[in-house]
PDB file of C-alpha atoms in Angstrom:
ATOM      1  CA  ASN A   1      33.715 -15.287  -0.649  1.00 84.00           C
ATOM      2  CA  GLU A   2      32.662 -18.872  -0.391  1.00 89.00           C
ATOM      3  CA  TYR A   3      34.536 -19.979  -3.490  1.00 92.00           C
ATOM      4  CA  ASP A   4      38.149 -19.166  -4.361  1.00 92.00           C
ATOM      5  CA  VAL A   5      38.201 -18.580  -8.109  1.00 92.00           C
ATOM      6  CA  ALA A   6      41.935 -19.330  -8.175  1.00 93.00           C
ATOM      7  CA  ASP A   7      41.057 -22.958  -7.411  1.00 92.00           C
ATOM      8  CA  ALA A   8      38.946 -23.264 -10.556  1.00 92.00           C
ATOM      9  CA  GLU A   9      40.279 -25.783 -13.015  1.00 94.00           C
ATOM     10  CA  PHE A  10      38.627 -24.339 -16.115  1.00 95.00           C
ATOM     11  CA  ARG A  11      36.920 -21.152 -17.267  1.00 95.00           C
ATOM     12  CA  GLU A  12      33.307 -22.260 -16.852  1.00 95.00           C
ATOM     13  CA  GLU A  13      33.971 -23.369 -13.282  1.00 94.00           C
ATOM     14  CA  ARG A  14      35.599 -20.004 -12.534  1.00 95.00           C
ATOM     15  CA  ARG A  15      32.641 -18.160 -14.010  1.00 95.00           C
ATOM     16  CA  TRP A  16      30.211 -20.287 -11.991  1.00 95.00           C
ATOM     17  CA  MET A  17      32.197 -19.525  -8.822  1.00 94.00           C
ATOM     18  CA  GLU A  18      32.162 -15.801  -9.615  1.00 95.00           C
ATOM     19  CA  ARG A  19      28.388 -15.821 -10.167  1.00 95.00           C
ATOM     20  CA  ARG A  20      27.829 -17.798  -6.962  1.00 96.00           C
ATOM     21  CA  ASN A  21      30.074 -15.437  -4.975  1.00 96.00           C
ATOM     22  CA  GLU A  22      28.251 -12.417  -6.395  1.00 96.00           C
ATOM     23  CA  ALA A  23      24.877 -13.910  -5.494  1.00 96.00           C
ATOM     24  CA  LEU A  24      26.033 -14.565  -1.928  1.00 96.00           C
ATOM     25  CA  GLN A  25      27.456 -11.047  -1.608  1.00 97.00           C
ATOM     26  CA  SER A  26      24.237  -9.574  -2.969  1.00 97.00           C
ATOM     27  CA  LYS A  27      22.209 -11.525  -0.424  1.00 97.00           C
ATOM     28  CA  ALA A  28      24.510 -10.355   2.386  1.00 97.00           C
ATOM     29  CA  ARG A  29      24.188  -6.714   1.214  1.00 97.00           C
ATOM     30  CA  ARG A  30      20.386  -6.986   1.216  1.00 98.00           C
ATOM     31  CA  ALA A  31      20.419  -8.463   4.719  1.00 98.00           C
ATOM     32  CA  GLU A  32      22.716  -5.680   5.978  1.00 98.00           C
ATOM     33  CA  LYS A  33      20.519  -3.002   4.395  1.00 98.00           C
ATOM     34  CA  ALA A  34      17.464  -4.514   6.044  1.00 98.00           C
ATOM     35  CA  ARG A  35      19.246  -4.534   9.408  1.00 98.00           C
ATOM     36  CA  VAL A  36      20.300  -0.896   9.059  1.00 98.00           C
ATOM     37  CA  ASN A  37      16.812   0.148   7.926  1.00 97.00           C
ATOM     38  CA  ALA A  38      15.295  -1.598  10.944  1.00 97.00           C
ATOM     39  CA  LEU A  39      17.698   0.320  13.188  1.00 95.00           C
ATOM     40  CA  ILE A  40      16.761   3.590  11.479  1.00 93.00           C
ATOM     41  CA  ASP A  41      13.052   2.861  11.893  1.00 93.00           C
ATOM     42  CA  LEU A  42      13.603   2.122  15.565  1.00 93.00           C
ATOM     43  CA  ALA A  43      15.508   5.383  16.015  1.00 90.00           C
ATOM     44  CA  GLU A  44      12.858   7.400  14.186  1.00 88.00           C
ATOM     45  CA  ARG A  45      10.140   5.971  16.413  1.00 90.00           C
ATOM     46  CA  HIS A  46      11.903   6.421  19.733  1.00 92.00           C
ATOM     47  CA  ASP A  47      14.588   9.134  19.535  1.00 93.00           C
ATOM     48  CA  PRO A  48      13.062  12.384  20.840  1.00 94.00           C
ATOM     49  CA  ARG A  49      15.434  14.505  18.730  1.00 93.00           C
ATOM     50  CA  ILE A  50      14.286  12.867  15.508  1.00 90.00           C
ATOM     51  CA  ARG A  51      10.633  13.053  16.573  1.00 91.00           C
ATOM     52  CA  ARG A  52      11.007  16.783  17.327  1.00 93.00           C
ATOM     53  CA  HIS A  53      12.697  17.367  13.981  1.00 94.00           C
ATOM     54  CA  ASN A  54       9.982  15.483  12.087  1.00 92.00           C
ATOM     55  CA  GLU A  55       7.266  17.434  13.900  1.00 94.00           C
ATOM     56  CA  HIS A  56       9.058  20.691  13.060  1.00 97.00           C
ATOM     57  CA  VAL A  57       9.273  19.752   9.373  1.00 97.00           C
ATOM     58  CA  ALA A  58       5.588  18.773   9.317  1.00 97.00           C
ATOM     59  CA  THR A  59       4.629  22.095  10.939  1.00 97.00           C
ATOM     60  CA  GLN A  60       6.642  24.037   8.357  1.00 98.00           C
ATOM     61  CA  ARG A  61       4.993  22.149   5.494  1.00 98.00           C
ATOM     62  CA  GLN A  62       1.552  22.828   6.916  1.00 98.00           C
ATOM     63  CA  ARG A  63       2.358  26.537   7.258  1.00 97.00           C
ATOM     64  CA  GLN A  64       3.492  26.642   3.644  1.00 97.00           C
ATOM     65  CA  ARG A  65       0.284  24.923   2.499  1.00 97.00           C
ATOM     66  CA  ASP A  66      -1.811  27.327   4.557  1.00 97.00           C
ATOM     67  CA  ALA A  67       0.075  30.319   3.124  1.00 97.00           C
ATOM     68  CA  ARG A  68      -0.502  29.084  -0.446  1.00 96.00           C
ATOM     69  CA  LYS A  69      -4.197  28.554   0.197  1.00 96.00           C
ATOM     70  CA  GLU A  70      -4.487  32.008   1.752  1.00 96.00           C
ATOM     71  CA  GLU A  71      -2.722  33.555  -1.241  1.00 95.00           C
ATOM     72  CA  GLN A  72      -5.058  31.740  -3.639  1.00 95.00           C
ATOM     73  CA  ARG A  73      -8.046  32.932  -1.606  1.00 94.00           C
ATOM     74  CA  ARG A  74      -6.809  36.540  -1.756  1.00 94.00           C
ATOM     75  CA  ARG A  75      -6.292  36.357  -5.502  1.00 93.00           C
ATOM     76  CA  ALA A  76      -9.763  34.914  -5.963  1.00 93.00           C
ATOM     77  CA  GLU A  77     -11.251  37.775  -3.910  1.00 92.00           C
ATOM     78  CA  GLN A  78      -9.334  40.382  -5.940  1.00 91.00           C
ATOM     79  CA  GLU A  79     -10.595  38.949  -9.206  1.00 87.00           C
ATOM     80  CA  GLN A  80     -14.230  39.268  -8.136  1.00 79.00           C
TER      81      GLN A  80
END
């Protein structure tokens, strides 16, 4: 905290200090989140384990889509 609210001489000054401290903390939290997200993006791009996992998930999704389309095709053939 930049401002010590105990040093405030009156209520409005204390409230101003609290708002200012909260704004500074919020800015610091945003900066830390951005730093962590940049690290995560870097890891996702370069870590072979994460790349393999993402490829595996994409393959599973594609298989599920293909299975649904095949099932719809079969049902359409049965109806004819």
